[in-house]
Short mmCIF file of C-alpha atoms and ligand atoms in Angstrom, two decimals:
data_model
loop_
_atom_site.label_atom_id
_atom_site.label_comp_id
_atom_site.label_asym_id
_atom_site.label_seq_id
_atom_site.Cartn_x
_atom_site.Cartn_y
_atom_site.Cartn_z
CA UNK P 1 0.00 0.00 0.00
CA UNK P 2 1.83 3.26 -0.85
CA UNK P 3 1.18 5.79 1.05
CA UNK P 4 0.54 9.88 -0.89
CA UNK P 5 2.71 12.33 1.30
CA UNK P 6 2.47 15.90 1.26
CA UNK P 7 4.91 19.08 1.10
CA UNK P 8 8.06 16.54 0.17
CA UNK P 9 11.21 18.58 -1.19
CA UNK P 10 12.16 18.16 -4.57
CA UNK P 11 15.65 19.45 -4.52
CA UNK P 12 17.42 16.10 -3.65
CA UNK P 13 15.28 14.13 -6.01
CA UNK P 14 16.76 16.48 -9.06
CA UNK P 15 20.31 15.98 -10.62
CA UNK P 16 20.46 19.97 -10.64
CA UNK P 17 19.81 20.09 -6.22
CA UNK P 18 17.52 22.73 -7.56
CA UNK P 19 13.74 23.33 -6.59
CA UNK P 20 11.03 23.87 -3.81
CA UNK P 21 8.59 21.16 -2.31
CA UNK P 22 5.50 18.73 -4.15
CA UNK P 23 2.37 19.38 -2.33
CA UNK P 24 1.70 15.82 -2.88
CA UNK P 25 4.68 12.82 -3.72
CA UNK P 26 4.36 9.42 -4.25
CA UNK P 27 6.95 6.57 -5.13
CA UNK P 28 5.71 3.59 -7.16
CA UNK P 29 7.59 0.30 -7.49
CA UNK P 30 5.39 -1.79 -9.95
CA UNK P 31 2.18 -1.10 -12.14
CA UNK P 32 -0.30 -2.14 -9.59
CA UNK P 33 0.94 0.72 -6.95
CA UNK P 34 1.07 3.02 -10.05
CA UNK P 35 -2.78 2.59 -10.53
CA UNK P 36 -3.36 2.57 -7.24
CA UNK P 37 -1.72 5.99 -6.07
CA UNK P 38 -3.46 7.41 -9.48
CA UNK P 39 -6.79 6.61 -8.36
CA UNK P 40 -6.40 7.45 -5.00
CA UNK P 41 -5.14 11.15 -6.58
CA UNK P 42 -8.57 11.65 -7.38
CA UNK P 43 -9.87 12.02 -3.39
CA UNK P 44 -7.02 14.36 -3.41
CA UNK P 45 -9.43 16.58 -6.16
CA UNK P 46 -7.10 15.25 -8.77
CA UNK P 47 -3.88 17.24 -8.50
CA UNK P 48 -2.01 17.50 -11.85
CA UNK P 49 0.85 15.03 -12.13
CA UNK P 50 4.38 14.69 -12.81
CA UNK P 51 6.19 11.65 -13.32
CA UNK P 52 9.85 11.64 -12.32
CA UNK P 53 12.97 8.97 -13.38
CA UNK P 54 16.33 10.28 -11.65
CA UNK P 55 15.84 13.81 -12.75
CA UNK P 56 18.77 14.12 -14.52
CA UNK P 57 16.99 16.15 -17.06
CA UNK P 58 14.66 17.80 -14.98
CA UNK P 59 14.33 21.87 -14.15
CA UNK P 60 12.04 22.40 -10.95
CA UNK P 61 10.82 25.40 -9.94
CA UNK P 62 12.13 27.45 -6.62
CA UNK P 63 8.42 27.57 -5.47
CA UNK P 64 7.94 23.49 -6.08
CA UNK P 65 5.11 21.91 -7.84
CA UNK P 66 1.40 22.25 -7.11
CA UNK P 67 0.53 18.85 -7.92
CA UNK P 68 1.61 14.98 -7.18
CA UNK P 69 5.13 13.76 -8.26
CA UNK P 70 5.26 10.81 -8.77
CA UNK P 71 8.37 9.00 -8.73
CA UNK P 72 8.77 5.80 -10.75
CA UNK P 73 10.98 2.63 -9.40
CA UNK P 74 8.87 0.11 -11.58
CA UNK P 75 11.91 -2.27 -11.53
CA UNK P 76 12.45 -6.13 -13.40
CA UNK P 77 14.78 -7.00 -16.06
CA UNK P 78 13.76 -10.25 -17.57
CA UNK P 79 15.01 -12.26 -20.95
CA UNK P 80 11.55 -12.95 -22.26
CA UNK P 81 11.43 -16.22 -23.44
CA UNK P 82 10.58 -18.08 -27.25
CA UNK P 83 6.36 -18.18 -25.26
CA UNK P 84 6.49 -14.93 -23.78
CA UNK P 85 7.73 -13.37 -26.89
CA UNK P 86 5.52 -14.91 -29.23
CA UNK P 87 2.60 -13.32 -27.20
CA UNK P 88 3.04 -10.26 -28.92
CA UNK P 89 2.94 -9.55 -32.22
CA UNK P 90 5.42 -6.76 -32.67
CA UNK P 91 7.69 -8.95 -30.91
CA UNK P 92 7.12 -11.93 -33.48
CA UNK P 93 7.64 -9.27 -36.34
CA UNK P 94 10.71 -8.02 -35.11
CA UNK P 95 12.36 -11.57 -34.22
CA UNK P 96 11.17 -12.99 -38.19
CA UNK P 97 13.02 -9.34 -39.00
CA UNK P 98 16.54 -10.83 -37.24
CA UNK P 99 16.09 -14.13 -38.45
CA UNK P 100 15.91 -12.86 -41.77
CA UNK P 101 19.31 -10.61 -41.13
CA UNK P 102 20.74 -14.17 -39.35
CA UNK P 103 21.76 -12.69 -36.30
CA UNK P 104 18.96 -14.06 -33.32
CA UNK P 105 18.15 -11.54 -31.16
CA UNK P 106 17.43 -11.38 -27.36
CA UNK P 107 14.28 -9.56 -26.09
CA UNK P 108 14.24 -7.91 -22.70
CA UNK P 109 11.51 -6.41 -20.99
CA UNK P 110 12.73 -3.92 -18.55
CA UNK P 111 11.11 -1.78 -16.17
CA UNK P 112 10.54 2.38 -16.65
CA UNK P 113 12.21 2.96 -13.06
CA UNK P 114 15.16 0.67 -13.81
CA UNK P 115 18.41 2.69 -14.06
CA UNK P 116 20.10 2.82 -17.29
CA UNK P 117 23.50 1.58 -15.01
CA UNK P 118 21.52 -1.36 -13.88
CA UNK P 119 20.76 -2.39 -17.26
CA UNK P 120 23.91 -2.00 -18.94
CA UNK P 121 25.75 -4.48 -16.30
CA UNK P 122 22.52 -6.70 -17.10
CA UNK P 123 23.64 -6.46 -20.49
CA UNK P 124 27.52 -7.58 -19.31
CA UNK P 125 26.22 -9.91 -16.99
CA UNK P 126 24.03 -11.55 -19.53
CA UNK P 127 26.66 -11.17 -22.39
CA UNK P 128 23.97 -8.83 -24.48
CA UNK P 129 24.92 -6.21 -27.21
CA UNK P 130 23.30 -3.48 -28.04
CA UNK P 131 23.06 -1.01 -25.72
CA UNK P 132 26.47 0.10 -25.37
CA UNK P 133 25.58 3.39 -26.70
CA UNK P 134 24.66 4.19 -23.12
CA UNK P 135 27.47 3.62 -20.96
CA UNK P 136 27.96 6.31 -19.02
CA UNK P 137 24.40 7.65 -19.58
CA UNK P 138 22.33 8.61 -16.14
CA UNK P 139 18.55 8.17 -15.50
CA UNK P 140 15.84 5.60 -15.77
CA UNK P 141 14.79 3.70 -18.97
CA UNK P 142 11.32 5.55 -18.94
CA UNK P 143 12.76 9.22 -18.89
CA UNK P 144 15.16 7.40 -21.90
CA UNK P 145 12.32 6.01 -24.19
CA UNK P 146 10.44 9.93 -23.29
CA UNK P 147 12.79 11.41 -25.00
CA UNK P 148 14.63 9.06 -27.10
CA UNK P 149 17.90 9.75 -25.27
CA UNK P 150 20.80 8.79 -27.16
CA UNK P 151 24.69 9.36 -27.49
CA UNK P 152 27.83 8.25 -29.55
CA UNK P 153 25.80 7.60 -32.64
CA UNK P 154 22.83 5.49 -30.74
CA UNK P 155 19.57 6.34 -29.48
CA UNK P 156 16.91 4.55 -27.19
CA UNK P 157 14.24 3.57 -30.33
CA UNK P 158 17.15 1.56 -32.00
CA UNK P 159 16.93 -1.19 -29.26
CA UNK P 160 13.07 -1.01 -28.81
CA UNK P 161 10.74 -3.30 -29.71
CA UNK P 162 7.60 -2.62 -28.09
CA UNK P 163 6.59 0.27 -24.98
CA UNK P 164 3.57 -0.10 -22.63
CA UNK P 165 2.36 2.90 -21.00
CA UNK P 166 -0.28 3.26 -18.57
CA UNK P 167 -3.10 6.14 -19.69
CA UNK P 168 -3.76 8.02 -15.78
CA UNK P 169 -6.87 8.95 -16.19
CA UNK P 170 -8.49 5.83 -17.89
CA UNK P 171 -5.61 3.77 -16.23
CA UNK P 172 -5.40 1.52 -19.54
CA UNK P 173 -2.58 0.09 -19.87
CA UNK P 174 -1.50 0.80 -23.58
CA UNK P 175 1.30 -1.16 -25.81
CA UNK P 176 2.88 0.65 -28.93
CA UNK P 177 5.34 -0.72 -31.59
CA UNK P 178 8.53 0.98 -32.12
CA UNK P 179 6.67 2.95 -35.06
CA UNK P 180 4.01 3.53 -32.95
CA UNK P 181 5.92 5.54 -30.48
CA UNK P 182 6.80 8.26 -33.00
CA UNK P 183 10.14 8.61 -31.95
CA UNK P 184 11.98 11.75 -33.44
CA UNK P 185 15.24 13.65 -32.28
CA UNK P 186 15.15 13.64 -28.09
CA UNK P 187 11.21 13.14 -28.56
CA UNK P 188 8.62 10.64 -28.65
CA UNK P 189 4.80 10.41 -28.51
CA UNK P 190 4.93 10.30 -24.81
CA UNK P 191 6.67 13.90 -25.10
CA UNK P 192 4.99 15.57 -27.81
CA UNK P 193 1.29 14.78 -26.40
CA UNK P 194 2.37 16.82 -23.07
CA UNK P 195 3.92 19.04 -24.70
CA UNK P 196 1.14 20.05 -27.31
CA UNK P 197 -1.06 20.01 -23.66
CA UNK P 198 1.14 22.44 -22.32
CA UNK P 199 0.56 24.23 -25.19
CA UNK P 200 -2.89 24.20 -25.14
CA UNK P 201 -3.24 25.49 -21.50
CA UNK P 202 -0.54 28.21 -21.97
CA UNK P 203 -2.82 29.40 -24.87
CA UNK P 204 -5.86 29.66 -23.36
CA UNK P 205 -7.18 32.87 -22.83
CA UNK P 206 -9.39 32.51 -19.19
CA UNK P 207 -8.42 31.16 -16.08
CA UNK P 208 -11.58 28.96 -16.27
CA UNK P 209 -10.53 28.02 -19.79
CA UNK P 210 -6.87 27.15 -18.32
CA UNK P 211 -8.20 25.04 -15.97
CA UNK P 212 -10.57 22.56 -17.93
CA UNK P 213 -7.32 22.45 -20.59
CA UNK P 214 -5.40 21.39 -17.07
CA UNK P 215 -7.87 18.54 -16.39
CA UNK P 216 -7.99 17.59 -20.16
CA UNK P 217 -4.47 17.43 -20.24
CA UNK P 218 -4.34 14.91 -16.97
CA UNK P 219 -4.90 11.86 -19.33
CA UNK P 220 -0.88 11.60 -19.99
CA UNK P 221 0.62 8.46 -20.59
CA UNK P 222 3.31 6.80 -17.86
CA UNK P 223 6.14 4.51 -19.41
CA UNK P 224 5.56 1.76 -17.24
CA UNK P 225 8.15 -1.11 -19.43
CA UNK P 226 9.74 -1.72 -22.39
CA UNK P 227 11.02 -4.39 -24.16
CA UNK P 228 14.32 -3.99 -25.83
CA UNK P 229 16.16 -6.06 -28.84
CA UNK P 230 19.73 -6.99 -28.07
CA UNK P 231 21.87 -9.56 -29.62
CA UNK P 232 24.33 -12.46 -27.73
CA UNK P 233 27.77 -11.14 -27.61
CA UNK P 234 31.24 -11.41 -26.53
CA UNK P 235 31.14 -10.37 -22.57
CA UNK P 236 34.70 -8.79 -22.29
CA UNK P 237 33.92 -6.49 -25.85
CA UNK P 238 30.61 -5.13 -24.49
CA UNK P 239 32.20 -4.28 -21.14
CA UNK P 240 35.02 -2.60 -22.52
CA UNK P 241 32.58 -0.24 -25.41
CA UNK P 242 30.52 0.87 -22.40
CA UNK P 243 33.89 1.87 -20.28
CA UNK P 244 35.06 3.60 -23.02
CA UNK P 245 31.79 5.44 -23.45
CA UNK P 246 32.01 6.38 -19.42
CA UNK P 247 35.63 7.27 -19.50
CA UNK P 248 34.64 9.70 -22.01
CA UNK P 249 32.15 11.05 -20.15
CA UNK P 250 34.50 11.11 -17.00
CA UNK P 251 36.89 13.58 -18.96
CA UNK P 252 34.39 15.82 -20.89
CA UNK P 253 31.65 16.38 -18.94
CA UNK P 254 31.22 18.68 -15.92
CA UNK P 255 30.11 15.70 -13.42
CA UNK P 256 32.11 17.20 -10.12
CA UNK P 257 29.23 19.86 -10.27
CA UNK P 258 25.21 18.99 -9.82
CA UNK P 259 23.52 19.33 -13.40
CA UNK P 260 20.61 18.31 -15.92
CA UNK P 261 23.17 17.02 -19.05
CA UNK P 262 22.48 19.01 -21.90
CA UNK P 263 20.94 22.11 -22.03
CA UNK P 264 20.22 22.34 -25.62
CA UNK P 265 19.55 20.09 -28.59
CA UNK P 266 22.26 19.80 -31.07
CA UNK P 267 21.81 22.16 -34.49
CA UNK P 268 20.57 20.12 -37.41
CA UNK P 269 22.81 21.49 -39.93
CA UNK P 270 20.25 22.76 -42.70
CA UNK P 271 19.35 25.75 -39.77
CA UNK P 272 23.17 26.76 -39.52
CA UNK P 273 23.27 29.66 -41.71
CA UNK P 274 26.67 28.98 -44.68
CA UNK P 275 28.73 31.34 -42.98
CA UNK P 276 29.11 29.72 -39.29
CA UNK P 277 28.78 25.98 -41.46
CA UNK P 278 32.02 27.40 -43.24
CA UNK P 279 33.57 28.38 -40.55
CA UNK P 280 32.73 25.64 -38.51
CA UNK P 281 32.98 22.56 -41.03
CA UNK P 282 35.54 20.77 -38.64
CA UNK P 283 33.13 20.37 -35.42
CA UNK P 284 30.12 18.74 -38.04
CA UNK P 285 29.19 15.42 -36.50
CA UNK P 286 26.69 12.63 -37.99
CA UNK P 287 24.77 12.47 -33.91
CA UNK P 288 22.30 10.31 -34.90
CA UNK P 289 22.11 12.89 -38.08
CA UNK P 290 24.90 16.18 -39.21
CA UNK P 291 24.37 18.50 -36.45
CA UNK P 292 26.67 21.43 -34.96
CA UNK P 293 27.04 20.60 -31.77
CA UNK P 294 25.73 23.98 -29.79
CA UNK P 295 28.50 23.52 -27.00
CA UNK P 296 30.72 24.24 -30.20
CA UNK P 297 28.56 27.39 -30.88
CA UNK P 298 28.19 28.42 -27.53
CA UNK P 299 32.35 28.07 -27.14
CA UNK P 300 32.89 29.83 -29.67
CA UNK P 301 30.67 32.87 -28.67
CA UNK P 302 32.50 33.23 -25.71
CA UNK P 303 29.83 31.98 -23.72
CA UNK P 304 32.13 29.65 -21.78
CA UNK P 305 32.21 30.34 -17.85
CA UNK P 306 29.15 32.93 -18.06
CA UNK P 307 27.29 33.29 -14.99
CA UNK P 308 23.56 34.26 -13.20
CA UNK P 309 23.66 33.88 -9.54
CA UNK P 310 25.01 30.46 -8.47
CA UNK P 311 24.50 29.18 -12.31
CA UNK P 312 27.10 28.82 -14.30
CA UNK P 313 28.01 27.68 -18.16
CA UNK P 314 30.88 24.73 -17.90
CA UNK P 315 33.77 25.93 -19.18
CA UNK P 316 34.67 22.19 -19.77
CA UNK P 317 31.13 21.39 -21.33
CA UNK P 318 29.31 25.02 -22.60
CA UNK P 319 25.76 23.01 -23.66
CA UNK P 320 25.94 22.24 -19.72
CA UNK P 321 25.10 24.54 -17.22
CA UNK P 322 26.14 23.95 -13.49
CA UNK P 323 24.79 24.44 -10.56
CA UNK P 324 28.00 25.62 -9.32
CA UNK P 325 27.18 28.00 -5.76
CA UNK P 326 23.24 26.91 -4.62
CA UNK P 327 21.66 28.41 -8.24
CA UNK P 328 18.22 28.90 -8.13
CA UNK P 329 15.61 27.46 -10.92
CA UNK P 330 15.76 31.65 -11.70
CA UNK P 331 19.17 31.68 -12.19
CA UNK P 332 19.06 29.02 -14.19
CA UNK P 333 16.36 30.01 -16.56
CA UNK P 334 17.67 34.09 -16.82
CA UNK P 335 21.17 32.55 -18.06
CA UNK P 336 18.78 30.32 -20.86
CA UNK P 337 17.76 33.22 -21.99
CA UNK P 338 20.51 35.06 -22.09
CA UNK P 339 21.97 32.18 -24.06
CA UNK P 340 19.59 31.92 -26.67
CA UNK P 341 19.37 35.63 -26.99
CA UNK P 342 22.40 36.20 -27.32
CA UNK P 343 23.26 33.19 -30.21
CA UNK P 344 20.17 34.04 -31.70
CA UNK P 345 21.54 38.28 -32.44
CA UNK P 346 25.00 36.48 -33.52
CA UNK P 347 24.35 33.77 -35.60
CA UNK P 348 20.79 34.09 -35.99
CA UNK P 349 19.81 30.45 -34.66
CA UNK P 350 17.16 29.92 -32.89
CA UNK P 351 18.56 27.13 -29.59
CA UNK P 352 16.14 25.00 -28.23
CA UNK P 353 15.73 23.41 -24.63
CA UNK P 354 16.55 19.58 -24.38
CA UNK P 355 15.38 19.24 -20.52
CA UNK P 356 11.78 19.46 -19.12
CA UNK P 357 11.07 22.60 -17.53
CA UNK P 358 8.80 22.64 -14.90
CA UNK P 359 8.23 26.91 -14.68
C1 LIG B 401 25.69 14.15 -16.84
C2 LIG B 401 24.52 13.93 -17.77
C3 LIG B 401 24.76 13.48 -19.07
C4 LIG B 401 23.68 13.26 -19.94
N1 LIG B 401 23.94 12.82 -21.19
C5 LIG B 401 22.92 12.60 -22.04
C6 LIG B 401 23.16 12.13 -23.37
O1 LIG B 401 24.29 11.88 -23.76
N2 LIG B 401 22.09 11.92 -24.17
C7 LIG B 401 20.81 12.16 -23.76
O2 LIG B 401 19.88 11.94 -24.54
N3 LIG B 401 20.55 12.61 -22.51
C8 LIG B 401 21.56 12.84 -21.65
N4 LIG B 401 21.31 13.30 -20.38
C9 LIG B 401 19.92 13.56 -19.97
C10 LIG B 401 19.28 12.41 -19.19
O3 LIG B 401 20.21 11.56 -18.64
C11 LIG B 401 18.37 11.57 -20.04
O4 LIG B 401 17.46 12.38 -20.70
C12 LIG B 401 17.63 10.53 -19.20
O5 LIG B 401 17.08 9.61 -20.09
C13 LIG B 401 16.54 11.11 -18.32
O6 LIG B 401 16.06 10.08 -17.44
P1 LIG B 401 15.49 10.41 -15.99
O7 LIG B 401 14.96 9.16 -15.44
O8 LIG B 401 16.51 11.10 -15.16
O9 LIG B 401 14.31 11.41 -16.34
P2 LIG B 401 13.80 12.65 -15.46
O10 LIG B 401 14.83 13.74 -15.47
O11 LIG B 401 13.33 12.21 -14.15
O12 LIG B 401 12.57 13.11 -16.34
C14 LIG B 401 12.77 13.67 -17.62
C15 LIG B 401 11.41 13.79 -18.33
O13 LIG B 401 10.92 12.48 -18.60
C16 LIG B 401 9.64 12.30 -18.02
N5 LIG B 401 9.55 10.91 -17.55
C17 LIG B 401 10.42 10.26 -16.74
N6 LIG B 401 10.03 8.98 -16.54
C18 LIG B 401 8.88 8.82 -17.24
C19 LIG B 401 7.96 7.74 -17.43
N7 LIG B 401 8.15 6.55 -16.86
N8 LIG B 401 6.87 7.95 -18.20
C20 LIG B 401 6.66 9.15 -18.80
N9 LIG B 401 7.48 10.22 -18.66
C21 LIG B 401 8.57 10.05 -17.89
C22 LIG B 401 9.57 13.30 -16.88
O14 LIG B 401 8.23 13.63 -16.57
C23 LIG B 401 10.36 14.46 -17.46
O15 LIG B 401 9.53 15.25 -18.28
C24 LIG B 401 22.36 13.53 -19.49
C25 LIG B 401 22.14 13.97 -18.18
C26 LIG B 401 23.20 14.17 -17.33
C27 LIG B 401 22.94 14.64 -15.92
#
């Protein structure tokens, strides 16, 4: 029975050690406590929700959110076996698909709350390929497959085979194909329905208006699994691809100092205006398609080491911005802005956020 607190502080559930307190938190280990603390939301008049993984790509607000967090540990990793798999169809497909390449694969179901790190030494453990993309990589799998995380060439909706979600306001519990997911550059469908919600409510023109958009937009979807395709390898090559990947990401990125990863996508290279592509031709990268990467912009604006407050931009990592002396979410969002602004008067591109904002 899991139990709905109230007033719970958000700052040490975020990455960043940045925000105020959830009137209402919750932490959910499998599917049934999932439906459970969703329908016992509504004696609580049905707060809005938010559904956190590690927030390691998460902005909350000084002031906290009016609403219930809910924080998902759905855990299990399981090889699904020749029955299981052949219980679902998109799980058939893709395993004729792999027979037909001559490579068998492995499918995996995995848990939304289970953390990337945990997989990847499942995938050692278990001698499975695939994922090595993500060594290195923080967060859960569900916060992954939200926005098709990826690095180093990969990206979450190359391993996927099939996502259940769980709908919280019908509390169906939904399964979608790989196609089915719409995943696109850091996005998914599970990101671009809230997002196109948001939307909706930030238009409206009445408070009363706001809020019925608010309760329409309650019916989000929560990543509750997903099974993944990964292929029997050699143990000692897998383990040493994924070290590489986190020794990397040991010497580039600013990890001494609490942050959120990226703050900006990458710059597909058809909006880089000639003149900075020119100039820049050396820093191109194919990342999962030829994009500038904005730290290079950003560095090369002099943007490196900028500050607001306690908020700083790494001067070993410019697309990440540190919470280097107690920043607030203010600082924070002022040196965004300043960020964008200031790229968009030089170079006349328009940067756009990677994390979720919660302001
Ligand atoms: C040091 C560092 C390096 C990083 N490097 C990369 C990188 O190389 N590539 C990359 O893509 N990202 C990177 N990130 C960002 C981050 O690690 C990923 O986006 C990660 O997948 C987020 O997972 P999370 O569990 O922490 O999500 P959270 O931060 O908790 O949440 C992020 C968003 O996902 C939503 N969400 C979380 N779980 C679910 C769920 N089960 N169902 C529905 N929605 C959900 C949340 O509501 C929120 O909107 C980096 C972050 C850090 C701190």
């Amino acid at each position: 029975m899991v139990r709905i607190q109230k007033n719970i502080s958000l700052k040490n559930l975020s990455n960043y050690r940045i925000g105020g307190p959830a009137s209402f938190f919750a932490e959910v280990k499998n599917p049934e406590e999932l439906s459970q603390v969703l329908k016992d939301r509504k004696k609580l008049e049905n707060p809005k929700i938010f559904v956190l993984g590690e927030g390691t790509n998460v902005l909350f607000k000084d002031s906290g959110f009016d609403g219930l967090v809910i924080k998902n540990k759905i855990n299990g990793i399981k090889i699904l076996d020749d029955r299981e798999s052949k219980s679902s169809s998109f799980a058939k497909a893709s395993k004729d698909k792999q027979r037909v390449k001559g490579s068998e694969s492995q499918r995996v179901k995995v848990g939304a709350g289970v953390l990337l790190e945990d997989l990847l030494a499942f995938c050692i453990e278990n001698s499975l390929s695939g994922f090595q993309w993500a060594g290195g990589l923080p967060g859960t799998l569900g916060g992954a497959v939200r926005g098709n995380a990826g690095a180093f060439g990969g990206e979450i909706k190359d391993n996927i085979i099939e996502v259940e979600s769980l709908d919280s306001s019908t509390l169906e519990i939904k399964k979608r194909s790989v196609n089915q997911c719409k995943f696109g550059y850091r996005t998914s469908v599970f990101k671009s329905q809230k997002e196109s919600e948001f939307k909706r409510v930030r238009e409206s023109k009445s408070q009363s208006e706001k809020e019925s958009e608010s309760k329409r937009a309650a019916g989000q979807e929560i990543i509750i699994s997903a099974t993944l395709s990964l292929t029997k390898r050699n143990r000692d090559d897998i383990a040493s691809k994924i070290q590489e990947k986190i020794d990397y990401r040991n010497l580039k990125h600013p990890l001494e100092y609490p942050n959120i990863g990226s703050i900006f996508k990458n710059i597909p290279v058809e909006k880089v205006p000639q003149k900075i592509l020119k100039q820049l031709r050396d820093s191109i990268k194919n990342d999962p398609f030829p994009i500038l990467p904005t730290a290079k912009l950003l560095a090369v604006a002099s943007l490196k080491g900028k500050r607001q407050g306690g908020a700083m931009v790494s001067k070993k990592h410019p697309n990440f911005i540190i919470n280097f002396n107690n920043a607030t979410s203010e600082d924070v969002k002022t040196l965004i802005h300043k960020l964008k602004e200031i790229i968009k008067s030089k170079y006349g591109i328009e940067l756009e956020e990677e994390i979720s904002n919660l302001g």
